[in-house]
Coordinates of C-alpha atoms and ligand atoms in Angstrom, one line a residue:
M1 CA -0.3 -0.1 -0.1
L2 CA 3.1 2.2 0.8
L3 CA 5.0 1.5 -2.1
D4 CA 2.0 2.3 -4.2
T5 CA 1.0 5.5 -2.1
A6 CA 4.6 6.5 -3.1
R7 CA 4.7 5.6 -6.6
A8 CA 1.4 7.3 -6.9
M9 CA 3.0 10.8 -5.5
R10 CA 5.7 10.5 -7.5
V11 CA 3.2 10.2 -10.6
L12 CA 1.3 13.1 -9.4
Q13 CA 4.2 15.2 -8.5
W14 CA 5.6 14.7 -11.8
L15 CA 2.2 15.7 -13.6
K16 CA 2.6 18.7 -10.8
E17 CA 5.7 20.0 -12.9
G18 CA 5.0 19.3 -15.9
H19 CA 7.7 17.8 -17.2
V20 CA 5.9 15.2 -19.0
S21 CA 8.5 14.2 -21.6
D22 CA 10.7 13.1 -18.8
V23 CA 9.6 9.5 -17.8
A24 CA 8.1 9.4 -14.0
L25 CA 8.4 5.5 -13.7
R26 CA 9.0 2.6 -15.8
Q27 CA 7.4 -0.1 -14.3
G28 CA 4.4 -1.4 -13.0
L29 CA 0.8 -0.1 -13.1
W30 CA 1.8 3.7 -12.4
G31 CA 4.5 3.3 -14.8
E32 CA 2.1 2.3 -17.7
V33 CA -0.2 5.4 -16.0
S34 CA 2.4 7.8 -16.7
D35 CA 3.3 6.3 -19.9
R36 CA -0.2 6.7 -21.0
V37 CA -0.1 10.1 -19.9
R38 CA 3.3 10.9 -21.6
R39 CA 2.1 9.8 -25.1
L40 CA -1.4 11.5 -24.6
V41 CA 0.2 15.1 -24.2
R42 CA 2.9 14.4 -26.9
E43 CA 0.2 13.6 -29.5
R44 CA -1.5 16.7 -28.1
E45 CA 1.4 18.6 -28.5
Q46 CA 2.2 17.4 -31.9
Q47 CA -1.5 18.3 -33.2
A48 CA -1.1 22.0 -31.5
Q49 CA 2.0 22.6 -33.5
A50 CA 0.6 21.4 -36.7
S51 CA -2.4 23.6 -36.1
E52 CA -0.4 26.0 -35.6
K53 CA 1.5 25.6 -38.8
R54 CA -1.7 25.1 -40.7
L55 CA -2.8 28.9 -39.2
Q56 CA 0.3 29.9 -40.5
A57 CA 0.0 29.1 -43.8
F58 CA -3.2 30.4 -43.7
L59 CA -2.3 33.6 -42.6
A60 CA 0.6 33.7 -45.0
A61 CA -1.9 32.7 -47.7
L62 CA -4.2 36.0 -46.5
Q63 CA -1.1 38.2 -46.4
A64 CA -0.2 37.3 -49.9
S65 CA -3.7 38.2 -51.3
P66 CA -3.7 41.5 -53.3
N67 CA -6.8 42.7 -51.8
G68 CA -6.6 44.3 -48.1
L69 CA -8.2 41.8 -45.6
V70 CA -9.5 43.4 -41.6
L71 CA -11.2 41.2 -39.2
L72 CA -13.1 43.4 -37.1
D73 CA -14.5 41.8 -33.8
A74 CA -18.3 42.2 -32.8
R75 CA -17.9 45.9 -31.7
G76 CA -15.9 46.8 -34.8
R77 CA -12.3 46.7 -33.3
I78 CA -9.7 45.6 -35.5
E79 CA -8.4 42.0 -34.5
W80 CA -6.2 41.4 -37.5
F81 CA -5.2 43.0 -41.1
N82 CA -3.0 42.1 -44.1
Q83 CA -0.1 43.7 -45.1
T84 CA -2.3 45.6 -48.3
A85 CA -4.7 46.4 -45.7
A86 CA -1.7 48.3 -44.1
A87 CA -1.0 50.0 -46.8
H88 CA -4.4 50.9 -48.1
F89 CA -5.5 52.7 -44.7
G90 CA -1.6 53.5 -43.3
F91 CA -2.3 50.9 -40.3
D92 CA 0.5 50.0 -38.1
V93 CA 0.5 46.6 -36.0
Q94 CA 1.9 48.1 -32.7
R95 CA -0.3 51.2 -32.9
D96 CA -3.4 49.8 -34.4
L97 CA -4.5 46.2 -33.4
F98 CA -7.6 46.7 -31.2
Q99 CA -8.6 50.0 -32.5
H100 CA -11.9 50.8 -33.5
F101 CA -12.2 50.8 -37.6
V102 CA -14.3 53.8 -37.6
N103 CA -11.8 55.7 -35.2
L104 CA -8.9 55.3 -37.6
V105 CA -10.4 55.4 -41.5
R106 CA -12.7 58.8 -41.2
D107 CA -14.1 59.1 -44.2
P108 CA -17.4 60.3 -44.3
G109 CA -18.5 58.1 -46.9
F110 CA -17.5 54.9 -45.2
A111 CA -18.9 56.3 -42.0
T112 CA -22.5 56.5 -43.7
Y113 CA -21.8 53.3 -45.1
Y114 CA -21.0 51.8 -41.6
A115 CA -23.6 53.2 -39.8
S116 CA -26.3 52.2 -42.8
G117 CA -25.7 48.6 -41.8
D118 CA -26.8 47.8 -45.6
F119 CA -23.3 46.3 -46.4
S120 CA -24.7 44.6 -49.9
R121 CA -22.5 46.6 -51.9
P122 CA -19.0 47.9 -51.3
V123 CA -18.9 51.7 -50.7
V124 CA -15.9 53.4 -52.9
M125 CA -13.2 56.2 -50.8
P126 CA -10.0 57.6 -51.3
G127 CA -7.3 55.7 -49.8
R128 CA -4.5 56.7 -47.3
E129 CA -2.0 58.1 -49.9
H130 CA -4.4 59.8 -51.9
T131 CA -3.8 63.3 -53.3
P132 CA -5.7 65.4 -55.9
A133 CA -2.2 64.8 -58.2
R134 CA -1.8 61.0 -57.5
P135 CA -5.7 59.7 -56.9
V136 CA -5.7 56.2 -54.9
R137 CA -9.1 54.8 -54.8
L138 CA -10.0 52.3 -52.8
S139 CA -13.6 49.7 -53.1
V140 CA -14.6 49.1 -49.4
H141 CA -16.6 46.2 -48.8
L142 CA -18.2 44.7 -45.4
H143 CA -19.1 41.1 -45.2
P144 CA -20.6 40.0 -41.6
Y145 CA -19.5 36.5 -40.4
A146 CA -20.0 34.4 -37.2
E147 CA -21.3 36.2 -34.3
G148 CA -21.1 39.8 -35.4
R149 CA -18.2 39.5 -36.6
Q150 CA -17.0 41.2 -40.0
L151 CA -14.5 40.8 -42.5
L152 CA -13.7 43.9 -44.4
L153 CA -11.9 43.7 -48.2
S154 CA -10.4 46.8 -49.6
R155 CA -9.4 46.6 -53.4
D156 CA -7.6 49.4 -55.5
V157 CA -9.6 50.8 -58.0
T158 CA -7.6 53.5 -59.3
Q159 CA -6.7 52.5 -62.6
F160 CA -10.1 50.7 -63.2
E161 CA -12.0 54.0 -62.2
Q162 CA -9.1 55.9 -64.6
A163 CA -10.0 53.7 -67.4
D164 CA -13.5 54.1 -67.1
A165 CA -13.2 57.6 -67.0
M166 CA -10.9 57.4 -70.1
R167 CA -13.4 55.5 -71.5
R168 CA -16.3 58.0 -71.2
D169 CA -14.2 60.8 -72.2
F170 CA -13.4 58.8 -75.4
V171 CA -16.8 58.2 -76.3
A172 CA -17.8 61.8 -75.4
N173 CA -14.9 63.0 -77.9
V174 CA -15.9 60.6 -80.7
S175 CA -20.0 61.7 -80.6
H176 CA -18.3 65.3 -80.6
E177 CA -16.5 65.0 -83.5
I178 CA -19.3 62.9 -85.6
R179 CA -21.8 65.7 -84.5
T180 CA -20.3 68.5 -85.9
P181 CA -19.9 67.5 -89.5
L182 CA -23.4 65.8 -89.3
T183 CA -24.8 69.2 -88.1
V184 CA -23.4 71.1 -91.0
L185 CA -24.3 68.4 -93.2
A186 CA -28.1 68.2 -92.2
G187 CA -27.7 71.9 -92.5
F188 CA -26.9 71.9 -96.2
V189 CA -29.5 69.1 -96.7
E190 CA -32.1 71.5 -95.7
T191 CA -31.3 74.7 -97.5
L192 CA -30.4 72.5 -100.6
Q193 CA -34.0 70.8 -100.2
S194 CA -35.7 74.3 -98.9
L195 CA -34.3 77.0 -101.2
P196 CA -34.3 77.4 -105.0
L197 CA -30.5 77.5 -105.9
D198 CA -28.9 78.2 -109.1
E199 CA -26.0 75.4 -110.5
A200 CA -23.4 77.5 -109.4
Q201 CA -24.4 77.6 -105.6
R202 CA -25.7 74.1 -106.0
S203 CA -22.5 72.9 -106.8
R204 CA -21.0 75.1 -103.8
Y205 CA -22.9 73.4 -101.4
L206 CA -22.5 69.9 -102.8
D207 CA -18.5 70.3 -102.4
L208 CA -19.1 71.8 -99.0
M209 CA -21.2 68.5 -97.9
A210 CA -18.6 66.7 -99.5
Q211 CA -15.9 68.2 -97.2
Q212 CA -17.8 66.9 -94.4
S213 CA -18.6 63.9 -95.0
Q214 CA -15.0 63.3 -96.1
R215 CA -13.9 64.5 -92.8
M216 CA -16.3 62.2 -91.0
E217 CA -14.9 59.2 -93.0
T218 CA -11.3 60.2 -92.4
L219 CA -12.3 60.2 -88.4
V220 CA -13.6 56.5 -88.7
N221 CA -10.9 55.6 -90.5
D222 CA -8.4 56.8 -87.9
L223 CA -11.0 55.3 -85.0
L224 CA -10.7 51.9 -87.2
V225 CA -6.8 51.9 -87.1
L226 CA -6.8 52.7 -83.6
S227 CA -9.3 49.8 -82.5
R228 CA -7.2 47.2 -85.3
L229 CA -3.7 48.3 -83.1
E230 CA -5.8 47.6 -80.0
G231 CA -6.8 44.5 -80.7
S232 CA -4.6 42.8 -83.3
P233 CA -1.7 40.2 -81.9
L234 CA 1.8 41.9 -82.1
P235 CA 3.6 42.7 -85.5
S236 CA 6.0 39.8 -85.9
E237 CA 9.8 40.1 -85.8
A238 CA 10.2 38.0 -89.3
E239 CA 8.2 39.5 -91.7
W240 CA 10.3 42.5 -93.4
V241 CA 8.9 46.1 -94.7
G242 CA 10.6 47.6 -97.3
V243 CA 11.1 51.3 -95.8
P244 CA 12.5 53.3 -98.6
R245 CA 10.3 51.6 -101.0
L246 CA 7.3 52.9 -98.6
L247 CA 8.7 56.2 -98.1
H248 CA 9.0 56.9 -101.9
Y249 CA 5.2 55.9 -101.8
L250 CA 4.7 58.7 -99.1
E251 CA 6.8 61.3 -100.7
N252 CA 4.7 61.4 -103.7
E253 CA 1.7 61.7 -101.0
A254 CA 3.6 64.4 -99.6
R255 CA 4.2 66.6 -102.5
A256 CA 0.4 65.9 -103.3
L257 CA -0.9 67.2 -100.0
S258 CA 0.8 70.0 -100.3
T259 CA 0.0 70.9 -103.6
V260 CA -3.4 70.6 -102.7
L261 CA -3.2 72.7 -99.6
S262 CA -1.3 75.5 -101.4
E263 CA -3.9 75.8 -103.9
S264 CA -1.7 76.9 -106.2
G265 CA -1.0 73.6 -108.4
V266 CA 2.2 73.1 -107.2
P267 CA 3.8 72.2 -103.8
G268 CA 3.9 74.7 -101.1
H269 CA 6.7 73.2 -99.5
Q270 CA 10.4 72.1 -100.3
F271 CA 10.8 68.8 -99.5
T272 CA 14.4 66.7 -99.1
F273 CA 14.0 62.9 -98.7
D274 CA 17.3 61.6 -97.3
I275 CA 16.8 57.8 -97.6
T276 CA 19.6 54.8 -96.4
Q277 CA 18.2 52.6 -99.6
N278 CA 19.2 49.2 -98.2
L279 CA 17.6 49.4 -94.7
D280 CA 14.7 47.7 -93.8
I281 CA 12.7 46.6 -90.4
S282 CA 10.6 44.0 -89.4
G283 CA 7.2 44.8 -88.6
A284 CA 3.6 45.2 -89.8
H285 CA 3.7 46.8 -93.2
S286 CA 0.4 49.0 -92.7
E287 CA 1.2 50.0 -89.2
L288 CA 4.1 51.7 -90.3
Q289 CA 3.0 53.5 -93.4
S290 CA -0.2 54.5 -91.3
A291 CA 2.7 56.2 -88.4
M292 CA 5.3 57.5 -90.9
S293 CA 2.2 59.2 -93.1
N294 CA 1.0 60.3 -90.4
L295 CA 4.2 62.1 -89.2
I296 CA 4.8 63.5 -92.6
N297 CA 1.6 64.8 -93.5
N298 CA 1.4 66.6 -90.0
S299 CA 4.3 68.5 -90.7
V300 CA 3.2 69.4 -94.4
R301 CA 0.0 70.4 -92.8
Y302 CA 1.3 72.7 -90.1
T303 CA 4.1 73.9 -92.0
P304 CA 2.9 77.2 -93.5
N305 CA 3.8 78.0 -97.4
G306 CA 7.2 78.0 -98.3
G307 CA 8.6 75.9 -95.4
E308 CA 10.6 73.4 -95.8
L309 CA 10.4 69.6 -94.5
R310 CA 13.4 67.0 -94.2
V311 CA 12.6 63.0 -93.9
Q312 CA 15.5 60.8 -93.1
W313 CA 15.9 57.2 -92.6
R314 CA 19.2 55.8 -91.4
L315 CA 21.2 53.7 -89.1
D316 CA 22.4 55.3 -85.8
D317 CA 25.8 54.5 -83.9
H318 CA 23.8 51.9 -82.0
G319 CA 22.8 49.6 -84.8
R320 CA 18.8 51.2 -84.5
A321 CA 16.8 52.3 -87.3
E322 CA 15.8 56.1 -87.2
F323 CA 13.0 57.7 -89.0
T324 CA 13.3 61.5 -88.7
V325 CA 10.8 64.4 -89.9
T326 CA 12.0 67.8 -89.6
D327 CA 9.9 70.8 -90.4
T328 CA 10.6 74.5 -90.6
G329 CA 6.5 75.0 -89.1
P330 CA 5.2 76.9 -85.9
G331 CA 6.7 74.7 -83.5
I332 CA 4.8 73.7 -80.2
A333 CA 5.3 74.9 -76.9
P334 CA 6.9 72.5 -74.5
E335 CA 3.8 72.3 -72.2
H336 CA 2.0 70.8 -75.2
I337 CA 4.6 68.4 -76.1
P338 CA 3.8 65.6 -73.4
R339 CA -0.2 65.3 -74.1
L340 CA 0.3 65.4 -78.2
T341 CA -0.2 61.5 -78.3
E342 CA -3.4 61.8 -76.4
R343 CA -6.4 60.9 -78.2
F344 CA -8.3 64.4 -79.3
Y345 CA -5.6 66.3 -77.9
R346 CA -4.9 69.3 -80.5
V347 CA -2.4 72.5 -79.9
D348 CA -4.6 74.5 -82.3
R349 CA -8.1 73.2 -83.0
S350 CA -9.1 75.3 -85.9
R351 CA -5.8 74.5 -87.6
S352 CA -6.1 71.1 -87.3
R353 CA -9.7 71.2 -88.6
D354 CA -8.9 73.2 -91.5
T355 CA -6.2 71.0 -92.8
G356 CA -8.3 67.6 -92.1
G357 CA -6.8 66.5 -89.0
T358 CA -8.9 64.2 -86.4
G359 CA -6.8 64.7 -83.4
L360 CA -5.8 60.9 -83.6
G361 CA -2.7 61.0 -85.6
L362 CA 0.2 61.0 -82.8
A363 CA -2.2 58.6 -80.9
I364 CA -2.0 56.2 -83.6
V365 CA 1.9 56.8 -84.0
K366 CA 2.6 56.4 -80.5
H367 CA 0.8 53.0 -80.2
V368 CA 2.5 51.7 -83.8
A369 CA 6.1 52.6 -81.9
Q370 CA 5.2 50.8 -78.5
R371 CA 4.2 47.8 -80.7
H372 CA 7.3 47.8 -82.6
G373 CA 9.5 48.3 -79.6
A374 CA 10.0 51.7 -80.9
E375 CA 10.7 55.1 -79.2
L376 CA 8.6 58.2 -80.2
K377 CA 10.7 61.5 -79.6
I378 CA 9.4 65.0 -80.0
E379 CA 11.5 67.8 -80.1
S380 CA 10.3 71.6 -81.1
T381 CA 10.9 75.1 -80.5
L382 CA 8.0 77.8 -80.9
G383 CA 8.6 79.6 -84.1
K384 CA 11.4 77.7 -85.5
G385 CA 10.1 74.2 -85.9
S386 CA 9.3 70.7 -84.6
R387 CA 11.4 67.3 -85.0
F388 CA 9.9 64.1 -84.6
V389 CA 12.1 60.7 -84.6
L390 CA 10.9 57.2 -84.1
V391 CA 14.0 55.0 -83.2
F392 CA 13.4 51.2 -83.9
P393 CA 15.4 48.5 -82.2
A394 CA 18.2 46.6 -83.4
A395 CA 16.8 43.6 -83.2
R396 CA 14.1 44.8 -85.9
V397 CA 17.0 46.2 -88.4
R398 CA 18.4 44.5 -91.6
T399 CA 20.6 46.1 -94.0
R400 CA 20.4 44.5 -97.4
L401 CA 23.3 43.7 -99.0
D402 CA 21.9 43.7 -102.6
D403 CA 22.1 47.6 -103.6
Ligands
ADP1 P1 -4.6 66.3 -85.7 O1 -5.1 65.6 -86.5 O2 -4.9 67.5 -85.0 O3 -2.8 67.0 -86.8 P2 -2.5 64.7 -83.9 O4 -2.7 63.9 -83.1 O5 -1.9 64.3 -85.7 O6 -3.8 65.2 -84.5 O7 -1.5 66.3 -83.8 C1 -1.9 66.2 -82.1 C2 -1.7 68.1 -82.5 O8 -0.4 68.0 -82.5 C3 -2.3 68.5 -83.6 O9 -3.2 69.1 -83.5 C4 -1.0 69.8 -83.9 O10 -1.8 70.8 -82.9 C5 0.2 69.2 -83.2 N1 1.0 69.1 -84.4 C6 1.4 67.7 -84.5 N2 2.2 67.7 -85.6 C7 2.8 69.2 -85.5 C8 4.0 69.7 -86.2 N3 4.9 68.9 -87.2 N4 3.7 71.1 -86.1 C9 3.7 71.7 -85.2 N5 2.2 71.0 -84.5 C10 2.2 70.0 -84.5

């Protein structure tokens, strides 16, 4: 009995001390009891470790989420948040855990949303880093879950909102650009229908109508070029475009345009085409034609009669191919230059319209350049002239040996 009690005491002491990994007794019934307890404890420990590991893996996955995640307790206090949420709201783990979310994020829109209790939709609010010059917009959505707790999800929707605004602007611009010639055309139709006109007047009206429909056609064509550029696969690197031949064709086109604009039957500009005859690049013929003709025709259109135009096609010192158009036109003020490739951006609206511009030319050039890995450089001095350069990467260049 005494021995048994002594052993029981020893096992009890062993349990109290909690060093269960040591063995209390090796033999007898108490030995067996202590061994079972030890095994049981070890199993529990292993289970706890496995659970902890799973929890850590789970939290790591939540950390990796591109969305911000915040767990709020039933009183709206922050229990946990991931790095993305920390960046979205400017939270700090040391400072902000267990604080009330609404005390830290003081946006009136969010406060109304939180107070309403209707979380069927997200609310959009400015992010922590938001400034008028660099907007950051967050979509924040609360999802209630167990026992009054809430999961708050935040998503950066800045780019999405900007793209949406650009799309709306674009549709408004296109509608405006089409409506103007359409209104003029409708006015002429009405005049022709209602007024008795002599042959000369009729013919003048019809000419003006043709001009307006031509303007709409040019606009629609440029829009189609842009949408094709956006929707088609990147230009091949294996298809060679004979640029000298293309430039020969564009030279004739430029002289013809200059003649039309001068209204004197001869070209109003002096042209120099300085072309390296055996220099080709790989890419899409129609796209390159579109880009190069836009740059040449712009210089013709914006340079007054008597001006000079120089087109160069050459290899530079780094093996890249350089297409340059230089004119002695009005030049462009520096503040406009970064915006010239935006759709429908024009420095001088009436000059652009008078010469058949759509405001899409340089947007097309930039797009084509990007698709060919080329760089578009614009240099200009007011009152002196402009230079537009397309630099194509050496990887797209070929120098033919045959001529
Ligand atoms: P647009 O159809 O109006 O010419 P672009 O996109 O081709 O549209 O050009 C945008 C604007 O850049 C033009 O409206 C014009 O103000 C300016 N621009 C383009 N090329 C020249 C140039 N060679 N000389 C002066 N201004 C130019």
